[in-house]
Coordinates of C-alpha atoms in Angstrom, one line a residue:
Chain I
E1 CA 18.8 -4.0 8.4
A2 CA 18.0 -0.8 6.9
G3 CA 14.4 0.0 5.1
V4 CA 13.4 0.6 2.0
A5 CA 15.0 4.2 0.7
Q6 CA 13.4 6.4 -1.6
S7 CA 14.9 9.7 -2.9
P8 CA 13.7 12.8 -2.9
R9 CA 11.2 13.0 -0.1
Y10 CA 9.4 16.1 -2.2
K11 CA 9.4 17.3 -5.7
I12 CA 8.0 19.9 -7.2
I13 CA 7.5 20.4 -11.1
E14 CA 5.4 22.6 -14.1
K15 CA 3.8 20.3 -16.4
R16 CA 5.5 18.8 -19.2
Q17 CA 9.0 18.5 -17.5
S18 CA 10.6 15.2 -16.5
V19 CA 11.2 14.1 -13.0
A20 CA 12.4 11.1 -11.4
F21 CA 12.5 8.6 -8.5
W22 CA 15.3 6.4 -7.2
C23 CA 14.4 3.7 -5.3
N24 CA 16.7 0.6 -2.6
P25 CA 15.0 -2.3 -1.6
I26 CA 16.0 -3.6 1.2
S27 CA 18.6 -6.0 0.5
G28 CA 18.4 -9.2 -0.3
H29 CA 15.0 -8.2 -1.7
A30 CA 14.2 -9.8 -5.4
T31 CA 10.8 -8.3 -5.8
L32 CA 10.5 -4.2 -5.8
Y33 CA 7.0 -2.5 -6.9
W34 CA 6.4 1.2 -7.3
Y35 CA 3.0 2.7 -6.7
Q36 CA 1.0 5.8 -7.4
Q37 CA -1.1 7.2 -4.4
I38 CA -3.4 10.1 -5.3
L39 CA -4.2 12.2 -2.6
G40 CA -7.5 11.0 -0.9
Q41 CA -6.9 7.3 -2.4
G42 CA -5.6 3.7 -2.0
P43 CA -1.8 3.4 -3.0
K44 CA -1.7 1.6 -6.9
L45 CA 0.4 -0.5 -8.2
L46 CA 2.4 0.5 -11.3
I47 CA 4.9 -2.1 -11.4
Q48 CA 6.6 -4.8 -10.5
F49 CA 10.0 -6.2 -10.8
Q50 CA 11.2 -9.1 -10.1
N51 CA 14.9 -8.9 -10.1
N52 CA 15.7 -6.9 -13.5
G53 CA 12.7 -8.3 -15.0
V54 CA 9.3 -6.9 -15.3
V55 CA 6.6 -8.8 -13.4
D56 CA 3.4 -6.7 -14.1
D57 CA 3.0 -2.9 -15.7
S58 CA -1.0 -3.6 -16.4
Q59 CA -1.0 -0.2 -14.8
L60 CA 1.5 1.8 -15.9
P61 CA 0.9 4.6 -18.0
K62 CA 3.6 3.6 -20.7
D63 CA 3.1 6.8 -22.9
R64 CA 4.7 8.5 -20.6
F65 CA 6.4 6.3 -17.3
S66 CA 9.0 4.2 -17.3
A67 CA 11.1 1.9 -14.7
E68 CA 14.2 0.2 -15.0
R69 CA 16.2 -1.8 -12.4
L70 CA 19.3 -2.1 -14.5
K71 CA 21.0 -4.4 -12.0
G72 CA 18.2 -6.0 -9.8
V73 CA 18.6 -4.0 -6.8
D74 CA 17.7 -0.4 -7.0
S75 CA 15.5 1.2 -9.5
T76 CA 13.9 4.9 -11.0
L77 CA 10.7 6.0 -12.2
K78 CA 11.0 8.2 -14.4
I79 CA 7.7 10.7 -15.7
Q80 CA 8.5 12.2 -18.7
P81 CA 6.9 14.8 -19.5
A82 CA 4.7 15.5 -16.5
K83 CA 1.2 16.2 -16.3
L84 CA -1.1 17.8 -13.5
E85 CA -2.6 14.7 -12.7
D86 CA 0.6 12.6 -11.8
S87 CA 0.6 14.5 -8.8
A88 CA 0.7 11.9 -6.2
V89 CA 3.1 10.5 -4.0
Y90 CA 5.3 7.5 -5.2
L91 CA 5.7 4.6 -3.4
C92 CA 7.8 2.1 -3.3
A93 CA 7.8 -1.0 -1.6
S94 CA 9.9 -4.6 -1.7
S95 CA 9.7 -8.1 -0.8
L96 CA 11.8 -11.4 0.0
D97 CA 10.0 -12.6 -3.7
P98 CA 6.9 -12.8 -5.5
R99 CA 5.4 -15.0 -3.3
D100 CA 6.1 -13.4 -0.2
H101 CA 3.0 -11.7 1.1
E102 CA 4.8 -8.9 2.9
Q103 CA 5.6 -6.5 1.5
Y104 CA 8.1 -3.3 3.0
F105 CA 7.2 0.6 2.3
G106 CA 9.9 3.1 2.2
P107 CA 8.9 6.8 2.8
G108 CA 7.6 7.9 -0.4
T109 CA 8.4 10.6 -3.1
R110 CA 5.9 13.7 -3.2
L111 CA 5.2 14.8 -6.3
T112 CA 3.7 18.3 -7.3
V113 CA 3.2 19.1 -10.9
T114 CA 1.7 22.9 -11.2
Chain W
A1 CA -11.8 -8.3 -10.5
Q2 CA -11.1 -7.9 -7.1
K3 CA -12.3 -4.5 -5.1
V4 CA -11.9 -3.6 -1.2
T5 CA -14.1 -1.1 0.0
Q6 CA -13.6 1.0 3.5
A7 CA -16.6 3.1 3.3
Q8 CA -15.5 4.9 6.5
T9 CA -13.7 7.7 4.9
E10 CA -12.9 9.8 8.3
I11 CA -13.2 8.4 11.9
S12 CA -12.9 11.0 14.8
V13 CA -13.0 9.8 18.4
V14 CA -11.6 10.5 21.9
E15 CA -9.0 9.1 23.4
K16 CA -10.0 6.2 25.2
E17 CA -12.9 4.7 23.2
D18 CA -13.0 1.5 21.3
V19 CA -12.8 2.5 17.4
T20 CA -14.3 -0.2 15.0
L21 CA -12.7 0.0 11.1
D22 CA -14.7 -1.9 8.4
C23 CA -13.5 -3.4 5.4
V24 CA -15.5 -5.3 2.8
Y25 CA -13.7 -7.1 -0.3
E26 CA -14.8 -8.6 -2.9
T27 CA -12.6 -11.3 -4.6
R28 CA -13.6 -14.9 -6.6
D29 CA -10.3 -16.1 -5.7
T30 CA -11.2 -19.3 -3.0
T31 CA -7.3 -18.6 -1.6
Y32 CA -6.6 -15.4 -0.7
Y33 CA -4.9 -12.4 1.6
L34 CA -6.0 -9.8 3.7
F35 CA -4.0 -7.1 5.6
W36 CA -4.6 -3.9 7.2
Y37 CA -1.3 -0.9 7.1
K38 CA -1.1 1.9 8.9
Q39 CA -0.4 5.1 7.3
P40 CA 1.0 7.6 9.8
P41 CA 1.5 11.3 8.6
S42 CA 5.2 10.3 7.9
G43 CA 4.0 8.6 5.3
E44 CA 5.1 5.2 5.4
L45 CA 2.7 2.2 5.1
V46 CA 3.8 0.3 8.0
F47 CA 2.6 -3.5 7.8
L48 CA -0.1 -4.7 10.9
I49 CA -1.9 -8.4 10.1
R50 CA -2.1 -10.8 7.2
R51 CA -5.2 -13.1 6.9
N52 CA -5.3 -16.0 4.6
S53 CA -8.8 -16.8 3.6
F54 CA -8.8 -19.9 5.3
D55 CA -8.0 -18.7 8.9
E56 CA -11.1 -17.4 9.9
Q57 CA -10.0 -17.3 13.6
N58 CA -10.1 -13.5 15.3
E59 CA -6.5 -12.2 16.0
I60 CA -5.5 -10.0 18.8
S61 CA -2.3 -7.8 19.1
G62 CA -2.0 -5.7 22.2
R63 CA -5.1 -2.9 21.7
Y64 CA -5.4 -4.2 18.2
S65 CA -8.0 -7.1 16.8
W66 CA -9.3 -8.4 13.8
N67 CA -12.5 -10.2 13.1
F68 CA -13.0 -11.6 10.0
Q69 CA -15.8 -13.0 8.8
K70 CA -15.7 -14.4 5.6
S71 CA -19.6 -15.5 4.6
T72 CA -19.9 -11.5 4.8
S73 CA -16.8 -10.9 2.7
S74 CA -15.2 -8.1 5.9
F75 CA -12.3 -8.1 7.4
N76 CA -12.6 -5.8 10.6
F77 CA -10.3 -3.9 13.2
T78 CA -10.8 -2.1 16.9
I79 CA -8.5 -0.3 18.4
T80 CA -9.5 -0.8 21.9
A81 CA -8.8 2.3 24.5
S82 CA -7.8 4.2 21.4
Q83 CA -4.5 7.0 22.3
V84 CA -3.4 9.9 20.2
V85 CA -0.9 7.8 18.6
D86 CA -3.0 6.0 16.8
S87 CA -4.0 8.6 14.6
A88 CA -3.5 8.0 11.0
V89 CA -5.1 6.3 7.4
Y90 CA -5.7 3.2 7.7
F91 CA -5.7 0.5 4.1
C92 CA -7.4 -2.1 4.2
A93 CA -6.3 -4.6 1.2
L94 CA -6.5 -8.1 -0.4
S95 CA -3.8 -9.7 -2.5
E96 CA -4.3 -10.6 -5.8
V97 CA -3.0 -13.1 -8.6
G98 CA -1.0 -11.3 -10.6
G99 CA 2.0 -11.4 -13.7
Q100 CA 4.2 -14.8 -13.9
G101 CA 1.7 -15.6 -10.4
A102 CA 3.0 -12.8 -8.2
Q103 CA 0.8 -11.7 -5.0
K104 CA -0.2 -8.0 -5.6
L105 CA -1.9 -5.5 -3.6
V106 CA -5.3 -3.7 -4.3
F107 CA -6.1 -1.5 -1.4
G108 CA -9.0 0.2 -0.2
Q109 CA -9.3 4.0 0.0
G110 CA -8.0 3.9 3.8
T111 CA -9.6 5.5 6.9
R112 CA -8.2 8.5 8.3
L113 CA -8.7 7.9 11.9
T114 CA -8.1 10.7 14.4
I115 CA -7.9 10.5 18.0
N116 CA -8.4 13.6 20.1
P117 CA -7.1 13.5 23.8

């Protein structure tokens, strides 16, 4: 069974530029999560989708971050414009349903904003 | 609010030593789940264990064991006879009920474990 796929693995941009990350969850997993992991910290949930609907985006900085999961499968997370403090690893995870306690994580995208 | 504290930022031991990673949590929920994840240098979070709040039995899986004590709100993780491959960052996490009844994870800060040959 293929795991959670993410791309790109690494991205370097200048502040005020835009960037997008892509995630493809495990086949059949209805729930998809985006986490932000700043260096030296644990992951923090940004947004959670159930199929193509948003379940929780309470910690998403909506003035600059957006995410979509249009067909209920893969998802895109965008930052526009980026700030220095957005430098982090962005992790995507998926689970069978929102009550499923086991989340499967992708390898992450390491973003550096200069 | 839910909170997970991993007081040990870094631990370094020599191979074959036993090592315990501490985790203390705060929650008002009576039903909750606790987790441990391993994050090797590749970056991917690897699920290790899940325990629910009603099951305080200790668990052993090979060289790994977990001690859950509700009375002290702790869920500690012990690696016996550590190996170099155990080197990673380990995260303790607590589930809380988020929007629409969905579970969401709250992670601790992580403990960086280095096993030296």
